[in-house]
PDB file of C-alpha atoms in Angstrom:
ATOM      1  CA  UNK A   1      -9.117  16.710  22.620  1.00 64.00           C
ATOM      2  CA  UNK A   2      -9.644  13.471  24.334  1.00 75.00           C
ATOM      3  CA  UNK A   3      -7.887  10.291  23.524  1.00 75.00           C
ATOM      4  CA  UNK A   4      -9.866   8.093  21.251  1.00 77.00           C
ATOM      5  CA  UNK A   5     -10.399  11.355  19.089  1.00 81.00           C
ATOM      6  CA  UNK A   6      -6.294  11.938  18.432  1.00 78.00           C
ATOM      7  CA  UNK A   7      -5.829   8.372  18.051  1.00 79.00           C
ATOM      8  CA  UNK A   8      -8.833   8.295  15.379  1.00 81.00           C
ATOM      9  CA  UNK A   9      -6.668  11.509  13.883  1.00 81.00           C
ATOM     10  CA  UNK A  10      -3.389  10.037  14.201  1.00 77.00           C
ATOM     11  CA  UNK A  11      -4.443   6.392  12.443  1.00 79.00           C
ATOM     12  CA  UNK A  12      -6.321   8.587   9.592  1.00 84.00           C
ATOM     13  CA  UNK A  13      -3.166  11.011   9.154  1.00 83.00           C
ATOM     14  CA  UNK A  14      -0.891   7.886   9.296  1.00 77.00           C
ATOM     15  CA  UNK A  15      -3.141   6.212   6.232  1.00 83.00           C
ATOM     16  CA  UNK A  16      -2.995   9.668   4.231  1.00 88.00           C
ATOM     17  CA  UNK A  17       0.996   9.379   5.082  1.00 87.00           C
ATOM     18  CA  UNK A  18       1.015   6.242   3.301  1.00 87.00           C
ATOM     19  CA  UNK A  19      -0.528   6.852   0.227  1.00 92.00           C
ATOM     20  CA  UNK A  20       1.666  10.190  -0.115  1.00 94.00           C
ATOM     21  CA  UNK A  21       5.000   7.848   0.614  1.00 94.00           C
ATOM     22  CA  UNK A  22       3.491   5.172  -1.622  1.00 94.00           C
ATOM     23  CA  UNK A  23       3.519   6.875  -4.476  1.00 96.00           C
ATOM     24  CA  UNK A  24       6.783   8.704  -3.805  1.00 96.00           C
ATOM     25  CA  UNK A  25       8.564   5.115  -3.389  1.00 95.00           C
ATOM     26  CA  UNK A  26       6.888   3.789  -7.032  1.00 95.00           C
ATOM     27  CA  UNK A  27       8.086   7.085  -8.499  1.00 96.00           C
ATOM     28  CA  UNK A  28      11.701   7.060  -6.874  1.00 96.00           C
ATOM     29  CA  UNK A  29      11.381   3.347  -8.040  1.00 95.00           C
ATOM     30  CA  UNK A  30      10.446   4.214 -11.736  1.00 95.00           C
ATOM     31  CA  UNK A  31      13.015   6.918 -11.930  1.00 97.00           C
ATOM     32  CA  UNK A  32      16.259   5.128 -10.248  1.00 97.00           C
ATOM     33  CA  UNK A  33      15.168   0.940 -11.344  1.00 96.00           C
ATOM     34  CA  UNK A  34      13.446   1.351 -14.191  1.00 96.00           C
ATOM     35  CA  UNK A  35      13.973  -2.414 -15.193  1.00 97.00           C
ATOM     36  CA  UNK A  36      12.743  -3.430 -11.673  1.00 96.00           C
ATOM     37  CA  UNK A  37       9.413  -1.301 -12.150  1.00 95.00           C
ATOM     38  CA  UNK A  38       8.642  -3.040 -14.987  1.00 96.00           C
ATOM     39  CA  UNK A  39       9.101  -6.383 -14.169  1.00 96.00           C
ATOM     40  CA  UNK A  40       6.821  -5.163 -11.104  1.00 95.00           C
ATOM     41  CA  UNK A  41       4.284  -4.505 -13.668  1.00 95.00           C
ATOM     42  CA  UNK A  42       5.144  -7.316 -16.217  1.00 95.00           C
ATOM     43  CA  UNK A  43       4.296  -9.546 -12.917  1.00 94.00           C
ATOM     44  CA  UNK A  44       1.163  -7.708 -11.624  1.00 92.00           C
ATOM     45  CA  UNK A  45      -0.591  -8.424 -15.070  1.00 91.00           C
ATOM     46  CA  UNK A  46       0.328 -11.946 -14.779  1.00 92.00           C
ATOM     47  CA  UNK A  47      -1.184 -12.063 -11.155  1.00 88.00           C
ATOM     48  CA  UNK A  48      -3.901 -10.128 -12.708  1.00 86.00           C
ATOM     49  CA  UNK A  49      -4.799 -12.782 -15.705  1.00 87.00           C
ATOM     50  CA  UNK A  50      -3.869 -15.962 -13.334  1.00 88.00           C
ATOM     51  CA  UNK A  51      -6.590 -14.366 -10.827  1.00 83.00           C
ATOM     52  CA  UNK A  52      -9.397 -14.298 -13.795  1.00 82.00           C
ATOM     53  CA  UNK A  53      -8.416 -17.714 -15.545  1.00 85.00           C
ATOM     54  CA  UNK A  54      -9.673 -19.474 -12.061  1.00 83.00           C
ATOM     55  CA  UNK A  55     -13.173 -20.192 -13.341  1.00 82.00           C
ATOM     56  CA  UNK A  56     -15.445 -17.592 -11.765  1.00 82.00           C
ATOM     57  CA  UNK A  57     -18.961 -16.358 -13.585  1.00 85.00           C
ATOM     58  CA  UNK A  58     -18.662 -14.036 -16.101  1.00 85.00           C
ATOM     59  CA  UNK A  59     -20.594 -11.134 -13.585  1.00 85.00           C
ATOM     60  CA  UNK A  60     -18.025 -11.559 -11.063  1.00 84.00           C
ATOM     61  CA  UNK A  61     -15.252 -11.513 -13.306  1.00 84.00           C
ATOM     62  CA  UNK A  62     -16.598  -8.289 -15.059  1.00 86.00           C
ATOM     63  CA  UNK A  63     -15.858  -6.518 -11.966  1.00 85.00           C
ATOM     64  CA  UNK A  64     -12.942  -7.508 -10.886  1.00 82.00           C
ATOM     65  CA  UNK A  65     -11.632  -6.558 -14.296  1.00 82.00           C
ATOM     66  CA  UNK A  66     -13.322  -3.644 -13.852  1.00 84.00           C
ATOM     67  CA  UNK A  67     -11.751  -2.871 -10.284  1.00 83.00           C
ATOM     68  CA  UNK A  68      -8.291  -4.709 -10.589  1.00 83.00           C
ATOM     69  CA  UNK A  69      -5.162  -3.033 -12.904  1.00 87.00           C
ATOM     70  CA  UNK A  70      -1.880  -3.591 -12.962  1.00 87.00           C
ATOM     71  CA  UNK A  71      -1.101  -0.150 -11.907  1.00 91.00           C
ATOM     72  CA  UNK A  72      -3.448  -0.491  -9.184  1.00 91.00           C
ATOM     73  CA  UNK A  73      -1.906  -3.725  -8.257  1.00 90.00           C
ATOM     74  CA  UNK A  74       1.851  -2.332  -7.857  1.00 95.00           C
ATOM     75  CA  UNK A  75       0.723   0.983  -6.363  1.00 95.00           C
ATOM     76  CA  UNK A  76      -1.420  -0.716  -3.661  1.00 93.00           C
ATOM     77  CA  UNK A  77       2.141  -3.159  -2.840  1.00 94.00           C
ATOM     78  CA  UNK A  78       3.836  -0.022  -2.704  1.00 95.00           C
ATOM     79  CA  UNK A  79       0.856   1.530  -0.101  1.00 95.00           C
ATOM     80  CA  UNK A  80       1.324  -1.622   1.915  1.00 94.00           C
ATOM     81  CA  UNK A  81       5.087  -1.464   2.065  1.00 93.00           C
ATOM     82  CA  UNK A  82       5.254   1.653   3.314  1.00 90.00           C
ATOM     83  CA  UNK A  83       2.160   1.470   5.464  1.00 88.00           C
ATOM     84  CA  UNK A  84       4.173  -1.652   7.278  1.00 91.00           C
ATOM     85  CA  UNK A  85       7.800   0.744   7.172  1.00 88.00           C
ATOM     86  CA  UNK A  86       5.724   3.711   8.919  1.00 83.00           C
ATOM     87  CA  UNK A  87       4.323   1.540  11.478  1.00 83.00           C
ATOM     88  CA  UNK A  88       7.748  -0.139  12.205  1.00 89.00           C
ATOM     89  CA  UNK A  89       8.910   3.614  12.631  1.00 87.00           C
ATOM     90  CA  UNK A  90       6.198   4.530  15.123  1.00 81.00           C
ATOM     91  CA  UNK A  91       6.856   1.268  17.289  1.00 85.00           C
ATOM     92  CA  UNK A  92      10.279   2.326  17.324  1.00 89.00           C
ATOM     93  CA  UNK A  93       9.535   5.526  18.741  1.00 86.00           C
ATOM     94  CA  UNK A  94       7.235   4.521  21.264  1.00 85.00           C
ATOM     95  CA  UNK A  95       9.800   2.053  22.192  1.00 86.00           C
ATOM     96  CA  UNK A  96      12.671   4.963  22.314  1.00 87.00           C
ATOM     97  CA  UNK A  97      10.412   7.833  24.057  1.00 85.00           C
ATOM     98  CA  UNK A  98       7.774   5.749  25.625  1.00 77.00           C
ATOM     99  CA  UNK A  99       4.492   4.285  25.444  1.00 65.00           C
ATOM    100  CA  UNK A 100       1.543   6.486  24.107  1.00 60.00           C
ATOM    101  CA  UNK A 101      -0.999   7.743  27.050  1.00 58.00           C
ATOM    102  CA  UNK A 102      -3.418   5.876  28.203  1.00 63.00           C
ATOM    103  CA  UNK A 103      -6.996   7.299  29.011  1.00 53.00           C
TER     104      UNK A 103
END
């Protein structure tokens, strides 16, 4: 297997990673800070309805509403967050054992 192909396998396996550990850190969140969840959602609609109220045409607005939820919203913070924790991780371990090979 050459190089570009693992890295192409490694950055899809480390976005797969992060959807998995997303969701586990909004349910550990739900279960242990219940009150904290729901202000995360309380504030996500509020994004949500600020975003809408800024004066866009009704066909671009109709998708958005379409695309954007407040579930989505908090889920996709919790994707990022741990997208941005996993790659501190990995630069951590390059640091410790390394750099990664270079072709």
């Amino acid at each position: 297997m050459s190089v570009f192909s693992a890295r192409y396998f490694l950055s899809l396996g480390n976005v797969f990673f992060s959807l998995i550990l997303g969701a586990l850190a909004l349910a550990v969140c739900w279960y242990y800070l219940p009150e904290f969840t729901l202000s995360l959602f309380k504030y996500a609609g509020s994004l949500r309805e600020w975003i809408f109220n800024q004066g866009m045409s009704a066909k671009y607005e109709i998708m958005l509403r379409a695309l954007v939820d407040d579930r989505q919203v908090v889920y996709m913070g919790f994707v990022l967050f741990s997208r941005f924790m996993v790659s501190l991780l990995l630069g951590f371990m390059y640091w410790l054992f390394g750099t990664p090979p270079q072709d």
